[in-house]
PDB file of C-alpha atoms in Angstrom:
ATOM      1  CA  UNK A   1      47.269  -9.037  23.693  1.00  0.00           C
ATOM      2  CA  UNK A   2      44.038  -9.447  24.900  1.00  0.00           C
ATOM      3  CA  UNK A   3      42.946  -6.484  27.536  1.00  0.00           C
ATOM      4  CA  UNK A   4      40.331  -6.469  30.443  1.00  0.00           C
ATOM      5  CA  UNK A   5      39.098  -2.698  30.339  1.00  0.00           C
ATOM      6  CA  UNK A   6      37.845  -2.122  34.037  1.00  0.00           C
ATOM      7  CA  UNK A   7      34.882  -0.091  35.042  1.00  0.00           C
ATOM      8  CA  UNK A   8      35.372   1.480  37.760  1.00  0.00           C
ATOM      9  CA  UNK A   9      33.361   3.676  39.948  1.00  0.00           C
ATOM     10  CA  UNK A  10      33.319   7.419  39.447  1.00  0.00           C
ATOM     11  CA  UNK A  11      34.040  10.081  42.237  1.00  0.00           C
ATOM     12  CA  UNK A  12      32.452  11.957  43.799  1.00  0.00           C
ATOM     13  CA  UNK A  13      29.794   9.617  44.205  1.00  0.00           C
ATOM     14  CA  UNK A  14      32.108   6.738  44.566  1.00  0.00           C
ATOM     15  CA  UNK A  15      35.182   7.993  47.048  1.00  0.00           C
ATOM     16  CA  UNK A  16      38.418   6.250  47.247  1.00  0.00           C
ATOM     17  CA  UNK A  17      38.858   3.685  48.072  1.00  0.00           C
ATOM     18  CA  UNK A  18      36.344   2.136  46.063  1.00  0.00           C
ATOM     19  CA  UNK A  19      38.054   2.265  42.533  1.00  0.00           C
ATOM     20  CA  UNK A  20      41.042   0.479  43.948  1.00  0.00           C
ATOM     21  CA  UNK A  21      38.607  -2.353  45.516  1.00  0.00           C
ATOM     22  CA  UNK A  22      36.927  -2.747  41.878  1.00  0.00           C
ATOM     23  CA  UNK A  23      40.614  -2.712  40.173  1.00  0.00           C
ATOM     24  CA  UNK A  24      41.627  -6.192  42.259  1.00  0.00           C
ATOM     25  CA  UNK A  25      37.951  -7.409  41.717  1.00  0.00           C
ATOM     26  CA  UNK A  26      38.767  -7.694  37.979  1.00  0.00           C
ATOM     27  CA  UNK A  27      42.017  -8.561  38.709  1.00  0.00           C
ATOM     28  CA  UNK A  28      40.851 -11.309  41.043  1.00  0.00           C
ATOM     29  CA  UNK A  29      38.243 -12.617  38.194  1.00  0.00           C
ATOM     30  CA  UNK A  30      41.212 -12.695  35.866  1.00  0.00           C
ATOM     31  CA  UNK A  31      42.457 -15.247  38.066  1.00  0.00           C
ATOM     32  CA  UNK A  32      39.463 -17.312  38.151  1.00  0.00           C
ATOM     33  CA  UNK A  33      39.499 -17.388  34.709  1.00  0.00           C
ATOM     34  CA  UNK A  34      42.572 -19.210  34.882  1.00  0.00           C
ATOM     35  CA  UNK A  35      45.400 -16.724  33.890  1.00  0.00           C
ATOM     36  CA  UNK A  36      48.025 -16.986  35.823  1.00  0.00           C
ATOM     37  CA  UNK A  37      49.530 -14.001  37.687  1.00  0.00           C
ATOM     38  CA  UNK A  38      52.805 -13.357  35.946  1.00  0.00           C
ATOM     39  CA  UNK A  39      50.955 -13.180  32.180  1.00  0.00           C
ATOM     40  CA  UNK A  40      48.873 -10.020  33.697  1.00  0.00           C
ATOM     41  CA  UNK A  41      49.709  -6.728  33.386  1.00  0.00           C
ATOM     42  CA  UNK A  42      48.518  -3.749  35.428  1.00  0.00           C
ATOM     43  CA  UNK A  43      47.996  -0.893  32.624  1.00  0.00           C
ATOM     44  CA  UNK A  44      46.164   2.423  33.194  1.00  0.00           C
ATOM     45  CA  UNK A  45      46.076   6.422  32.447  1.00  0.00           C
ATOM     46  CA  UNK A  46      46.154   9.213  35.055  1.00  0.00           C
ATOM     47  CA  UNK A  47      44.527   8.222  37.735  1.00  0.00           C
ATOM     48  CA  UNK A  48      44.372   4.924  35.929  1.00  0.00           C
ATOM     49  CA  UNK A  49      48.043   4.870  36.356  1.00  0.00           C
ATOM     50  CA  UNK A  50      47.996   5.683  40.141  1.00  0.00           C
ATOM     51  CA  UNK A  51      45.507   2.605  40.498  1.00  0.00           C
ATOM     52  CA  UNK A  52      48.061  -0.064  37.851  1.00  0.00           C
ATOM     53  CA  UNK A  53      50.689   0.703  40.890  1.00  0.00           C
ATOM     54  CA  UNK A  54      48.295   0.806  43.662  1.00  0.00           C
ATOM     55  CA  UNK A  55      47.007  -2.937  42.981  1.00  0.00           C
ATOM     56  CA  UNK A  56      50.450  -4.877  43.153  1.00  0.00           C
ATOM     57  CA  UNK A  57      51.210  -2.350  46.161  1.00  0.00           C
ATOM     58  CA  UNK A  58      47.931  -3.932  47.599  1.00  0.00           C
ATOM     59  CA  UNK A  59      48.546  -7.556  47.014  1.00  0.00           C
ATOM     60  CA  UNK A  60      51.966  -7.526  48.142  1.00  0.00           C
ATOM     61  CA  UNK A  61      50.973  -6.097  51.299  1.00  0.00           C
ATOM     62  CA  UNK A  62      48.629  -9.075  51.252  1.00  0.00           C
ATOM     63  CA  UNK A  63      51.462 -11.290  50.881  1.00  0.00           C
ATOM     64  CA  UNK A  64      49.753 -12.453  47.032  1.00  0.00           C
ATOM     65  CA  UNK A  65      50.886 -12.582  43.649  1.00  0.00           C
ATOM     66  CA  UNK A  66      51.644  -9.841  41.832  1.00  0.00           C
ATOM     67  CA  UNK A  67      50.789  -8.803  37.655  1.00  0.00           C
ATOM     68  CA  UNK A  68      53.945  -9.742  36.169  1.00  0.00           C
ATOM     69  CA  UNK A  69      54.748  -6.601  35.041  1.00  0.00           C
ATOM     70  CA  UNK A  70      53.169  -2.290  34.894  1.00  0.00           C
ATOM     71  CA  UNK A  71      52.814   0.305  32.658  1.00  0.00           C
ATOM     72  CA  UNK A  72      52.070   3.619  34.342  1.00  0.00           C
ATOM     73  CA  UNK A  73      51.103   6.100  32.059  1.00  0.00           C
ATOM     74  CA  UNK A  74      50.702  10.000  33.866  1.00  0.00           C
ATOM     75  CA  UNK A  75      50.149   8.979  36.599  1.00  0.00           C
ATOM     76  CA  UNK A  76      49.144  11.337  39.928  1.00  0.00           C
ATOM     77  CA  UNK A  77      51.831   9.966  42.393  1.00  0.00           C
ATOM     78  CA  UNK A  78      51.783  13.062  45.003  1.00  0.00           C
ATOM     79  CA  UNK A  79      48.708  14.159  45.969  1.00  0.00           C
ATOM     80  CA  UNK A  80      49.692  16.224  47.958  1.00  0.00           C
ATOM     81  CA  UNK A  81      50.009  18.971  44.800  1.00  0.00           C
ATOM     82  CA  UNK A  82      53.801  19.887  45.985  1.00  0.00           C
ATOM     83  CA  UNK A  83      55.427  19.322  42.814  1.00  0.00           C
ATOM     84  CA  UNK A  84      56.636  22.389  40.612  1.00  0.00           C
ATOM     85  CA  UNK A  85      55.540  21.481  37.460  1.00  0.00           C
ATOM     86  CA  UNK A  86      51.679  21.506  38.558  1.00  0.00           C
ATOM     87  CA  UNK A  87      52.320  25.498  38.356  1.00  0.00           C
ATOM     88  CA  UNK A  88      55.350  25.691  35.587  1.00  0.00           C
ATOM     89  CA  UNK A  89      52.999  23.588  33.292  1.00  0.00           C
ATOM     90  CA  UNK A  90      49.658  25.687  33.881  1.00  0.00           C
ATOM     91  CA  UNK A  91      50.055  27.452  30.240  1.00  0.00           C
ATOM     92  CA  UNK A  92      51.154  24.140  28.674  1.00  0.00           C
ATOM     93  CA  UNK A  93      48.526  21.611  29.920  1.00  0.00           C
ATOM     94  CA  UNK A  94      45.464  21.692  28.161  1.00  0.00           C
ATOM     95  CA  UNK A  95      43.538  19.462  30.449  1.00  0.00           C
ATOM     96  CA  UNK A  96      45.143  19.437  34.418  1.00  0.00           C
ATOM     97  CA  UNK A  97      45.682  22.448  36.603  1.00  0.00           C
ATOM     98  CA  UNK A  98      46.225  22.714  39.799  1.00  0.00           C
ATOM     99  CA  UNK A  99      42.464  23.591  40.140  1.00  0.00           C
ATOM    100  CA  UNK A 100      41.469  20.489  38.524  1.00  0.00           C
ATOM    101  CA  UNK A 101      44.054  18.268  40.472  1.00  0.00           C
ATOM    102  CA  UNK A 102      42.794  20.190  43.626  1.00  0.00           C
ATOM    103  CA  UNK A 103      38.827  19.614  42.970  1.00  0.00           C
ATOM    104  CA  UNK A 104      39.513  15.987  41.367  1.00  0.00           C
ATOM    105  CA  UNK A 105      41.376  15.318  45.078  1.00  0.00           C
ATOM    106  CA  UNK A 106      38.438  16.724  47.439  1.00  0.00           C
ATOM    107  CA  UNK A 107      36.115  14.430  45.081  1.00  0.00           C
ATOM    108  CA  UNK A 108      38.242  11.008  45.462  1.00  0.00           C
ATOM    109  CA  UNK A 109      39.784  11.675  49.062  1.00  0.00           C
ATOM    110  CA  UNK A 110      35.957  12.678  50.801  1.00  0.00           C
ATOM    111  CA  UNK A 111      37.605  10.800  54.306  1.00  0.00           C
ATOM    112  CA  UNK A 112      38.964  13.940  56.264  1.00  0.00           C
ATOM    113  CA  UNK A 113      41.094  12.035  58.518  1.00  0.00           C
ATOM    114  CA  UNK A 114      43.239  10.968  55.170  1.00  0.00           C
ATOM    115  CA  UNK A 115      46.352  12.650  54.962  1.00  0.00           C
ATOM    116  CA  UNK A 116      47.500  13.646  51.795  1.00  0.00           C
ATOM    117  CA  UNK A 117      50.899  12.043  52.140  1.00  0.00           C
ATOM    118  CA  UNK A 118      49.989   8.595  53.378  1.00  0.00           C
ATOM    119  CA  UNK A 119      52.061   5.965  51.445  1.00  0.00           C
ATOM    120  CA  UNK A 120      49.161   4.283  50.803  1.00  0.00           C
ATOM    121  CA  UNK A 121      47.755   7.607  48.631  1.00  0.00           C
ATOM    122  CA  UNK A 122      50.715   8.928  47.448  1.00  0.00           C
ATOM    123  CA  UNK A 123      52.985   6.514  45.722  1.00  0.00           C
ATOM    124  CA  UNK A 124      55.955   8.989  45.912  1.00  0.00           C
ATOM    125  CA  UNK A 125      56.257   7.991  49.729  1.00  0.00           C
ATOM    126  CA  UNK A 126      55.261   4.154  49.327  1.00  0.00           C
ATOM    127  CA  UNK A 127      57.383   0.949  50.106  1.00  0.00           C
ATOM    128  CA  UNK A 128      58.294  -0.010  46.462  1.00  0.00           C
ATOM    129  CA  UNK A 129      59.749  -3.565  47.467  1.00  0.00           C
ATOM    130  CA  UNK A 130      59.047  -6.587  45.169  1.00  0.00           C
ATOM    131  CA  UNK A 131      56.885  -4.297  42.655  1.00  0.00           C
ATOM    132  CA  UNK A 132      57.117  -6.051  39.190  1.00  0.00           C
ATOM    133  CA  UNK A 133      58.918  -4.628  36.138  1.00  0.00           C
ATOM    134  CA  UNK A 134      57.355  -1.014  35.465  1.00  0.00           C
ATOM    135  CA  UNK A 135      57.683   1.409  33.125  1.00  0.00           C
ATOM    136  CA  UNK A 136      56.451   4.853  33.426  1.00  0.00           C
ATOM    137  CA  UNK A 137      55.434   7.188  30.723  1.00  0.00           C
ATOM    138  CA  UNK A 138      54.599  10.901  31.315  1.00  0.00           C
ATOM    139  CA  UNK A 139      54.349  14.085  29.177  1.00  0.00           C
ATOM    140  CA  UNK A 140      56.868  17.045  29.525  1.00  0.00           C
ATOM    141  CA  UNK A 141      54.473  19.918  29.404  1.00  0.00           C
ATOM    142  CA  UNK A 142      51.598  18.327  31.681  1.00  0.00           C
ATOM    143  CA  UNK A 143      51.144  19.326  35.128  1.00  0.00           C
ATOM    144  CA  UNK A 144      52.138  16.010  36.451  1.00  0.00           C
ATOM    145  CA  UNK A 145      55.476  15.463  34.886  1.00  0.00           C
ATOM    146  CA  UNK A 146      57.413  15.878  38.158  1.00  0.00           C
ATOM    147  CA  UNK A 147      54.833  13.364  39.632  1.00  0.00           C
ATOM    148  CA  UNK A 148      56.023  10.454  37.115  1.00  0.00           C
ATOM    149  CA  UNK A 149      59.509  11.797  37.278  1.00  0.00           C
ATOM    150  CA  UNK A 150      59.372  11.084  41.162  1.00  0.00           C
ATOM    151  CA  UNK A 151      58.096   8.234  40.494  1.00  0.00           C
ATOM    152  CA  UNK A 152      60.755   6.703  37.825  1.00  0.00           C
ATOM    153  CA  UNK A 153      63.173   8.088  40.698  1.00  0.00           C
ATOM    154  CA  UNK A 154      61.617   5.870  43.628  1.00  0.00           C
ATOM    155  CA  UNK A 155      61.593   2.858  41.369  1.00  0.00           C
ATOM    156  CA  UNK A 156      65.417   3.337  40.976  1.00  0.00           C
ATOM    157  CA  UNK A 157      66.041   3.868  44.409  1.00  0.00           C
ATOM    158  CA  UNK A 158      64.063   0.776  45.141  1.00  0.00           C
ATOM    159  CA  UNK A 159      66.191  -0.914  42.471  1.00  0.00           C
ATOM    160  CA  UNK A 160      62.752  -2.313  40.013  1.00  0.00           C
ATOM    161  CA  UNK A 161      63.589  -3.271  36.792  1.00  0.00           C
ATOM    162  CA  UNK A 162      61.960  -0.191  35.076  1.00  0.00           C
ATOM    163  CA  UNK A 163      62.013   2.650  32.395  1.00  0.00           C
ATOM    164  CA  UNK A 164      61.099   5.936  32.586  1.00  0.00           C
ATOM    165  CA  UNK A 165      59.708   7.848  29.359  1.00  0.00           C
ATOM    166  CA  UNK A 166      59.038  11.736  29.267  1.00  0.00           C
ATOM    167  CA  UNK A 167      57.308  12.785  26.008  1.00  0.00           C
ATOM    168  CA  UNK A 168      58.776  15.814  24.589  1.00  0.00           C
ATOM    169  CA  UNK A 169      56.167  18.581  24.790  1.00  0.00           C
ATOM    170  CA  UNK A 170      53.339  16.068  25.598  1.00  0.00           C
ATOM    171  CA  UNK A 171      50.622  17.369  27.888  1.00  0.00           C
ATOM    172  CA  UNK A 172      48.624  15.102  30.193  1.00  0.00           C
ATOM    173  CA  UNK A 173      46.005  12.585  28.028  1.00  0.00           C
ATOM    174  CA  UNK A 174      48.892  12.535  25.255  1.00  0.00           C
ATOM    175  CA  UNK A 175      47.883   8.662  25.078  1.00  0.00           C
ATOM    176  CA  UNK A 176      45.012  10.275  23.251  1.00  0.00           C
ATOM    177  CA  UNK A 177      46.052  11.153  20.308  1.00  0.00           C
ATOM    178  CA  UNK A 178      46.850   7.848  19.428  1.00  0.00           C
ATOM    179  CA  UNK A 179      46.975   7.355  15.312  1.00  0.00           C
ATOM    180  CA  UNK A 180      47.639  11.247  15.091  1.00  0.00           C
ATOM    181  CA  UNK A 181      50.628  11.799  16.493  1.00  0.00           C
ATOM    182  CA  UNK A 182      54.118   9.809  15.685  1.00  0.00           C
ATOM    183  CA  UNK A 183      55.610  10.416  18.639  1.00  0.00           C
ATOM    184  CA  UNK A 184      52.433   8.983  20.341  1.00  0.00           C
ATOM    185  CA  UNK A 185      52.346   6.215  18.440  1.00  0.00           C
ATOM    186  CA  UNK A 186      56.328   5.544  19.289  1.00  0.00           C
ATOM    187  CA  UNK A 187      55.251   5.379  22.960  1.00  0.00           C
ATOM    188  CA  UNK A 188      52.845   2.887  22.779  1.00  0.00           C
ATOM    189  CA  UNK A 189      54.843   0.637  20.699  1.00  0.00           C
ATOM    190  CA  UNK A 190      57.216   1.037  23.516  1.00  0.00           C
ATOM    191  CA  UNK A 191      54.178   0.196  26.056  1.00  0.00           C
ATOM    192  CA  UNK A 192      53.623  -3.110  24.620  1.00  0.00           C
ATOM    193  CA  UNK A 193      57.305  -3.882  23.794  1.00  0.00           C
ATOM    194  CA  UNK A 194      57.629  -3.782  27.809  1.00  0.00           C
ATOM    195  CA  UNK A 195      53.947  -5.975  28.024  1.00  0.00           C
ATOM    196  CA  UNK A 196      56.146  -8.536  25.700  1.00  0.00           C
ATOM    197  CA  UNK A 197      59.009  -8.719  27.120  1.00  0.00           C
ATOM    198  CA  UNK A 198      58.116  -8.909  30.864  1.00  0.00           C
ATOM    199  CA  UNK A 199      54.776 -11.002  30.004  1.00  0.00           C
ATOM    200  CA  UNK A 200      56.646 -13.302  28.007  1.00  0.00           C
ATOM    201  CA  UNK A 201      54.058 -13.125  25.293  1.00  0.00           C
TER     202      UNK A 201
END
């Protein structure tokens, strides 16, 4: 498949919502080029994940077209940092905390009127209704396990064709070690197996 890597603006400097507004600009230019909506797919990685939800969220509430399908991978679905495992996984995650999650928050949310549970922030709270097939893949041993458990959990309740996938002992960024790891490797394969089938490609 061919893939559209976006590149989107960095907090601090660039606070939310800005990355979401340069996510639907590609998305948007995807559509000029003539691909139609249902052979897209919204893909992304920690907060890249967040922001592969957030953009179908955003159109919908638009009353637009959708990607025709999502694949979520760690993503940070409660920001308000409630979830055990952000402090159960603290010797097992290599790279989150809930130091980083807390700084990497106060960087992306600068608007002090935002609260931290808005639907529109946290997708644990959000109106899932009409979201396009979505799978979610998370790590077991990274801080944010419970927040793409939660996640997997509102998809059911909204009844969205999805899958949830927990990595055995993965940590958060498990995606990169890619070509290293077989049980990596496995979860990709299952990544695009999803693009496929819901893409029809």
């Amino acid at each position: 498949m061919r893939s559209l890597v976006v590149d989107f603006r960095l907090a601090p400097e660039h606070p939310y919502p800005a990355q979401l507004d340069d996510v639907e600009t590609a998305y948007r230019w995807l559509l000029s080029q003539s691909y139609e909506p249902k052979n897209i797919g919204s893909t992304g990685h920690s907060i890249g994940g967040t922001l592969a939800v957030m953009l179908p969220l955003r159109l919908l509430a638009k009353g637009e077209a959708t990607p025709g399908a999502i694949v979520s991978v760690s993503p940070w679905t409660d920001l308000t940092i409630q979830n055990p495992s952000v402090d159960e996984n603290e010797d097992n995650d290599k790279m989150l905390s809930r130091a980083t999650l807390e700084l990497f928050r106060s960087a992306w949310l600068q608007d002090p009127a935002v609260d931290f549970a808005d639907p529109q922030i946290s997708l644990v709270n959000a109106d899932l209704t009409d979201l396009p097939p979505t799978t979610v893949h998370f790590g077991e041993y990274e801080t944010l396990a419970d927040d793409g458990a939660a996640l997997g959990r509102r998809l059911a309740d909204f009844k969205i064709t999805s899958e949830v996938h927990p990595l055995p002992e993965g940590q958060h960024s498990f995606i990169l070690s890619a070509g290293r790891v077989p049980e990596t490797d496995q979860a990709i394969q299952q990544m695009g197996q999803w693009r496929r089938q819901h893409l029809g490609a």
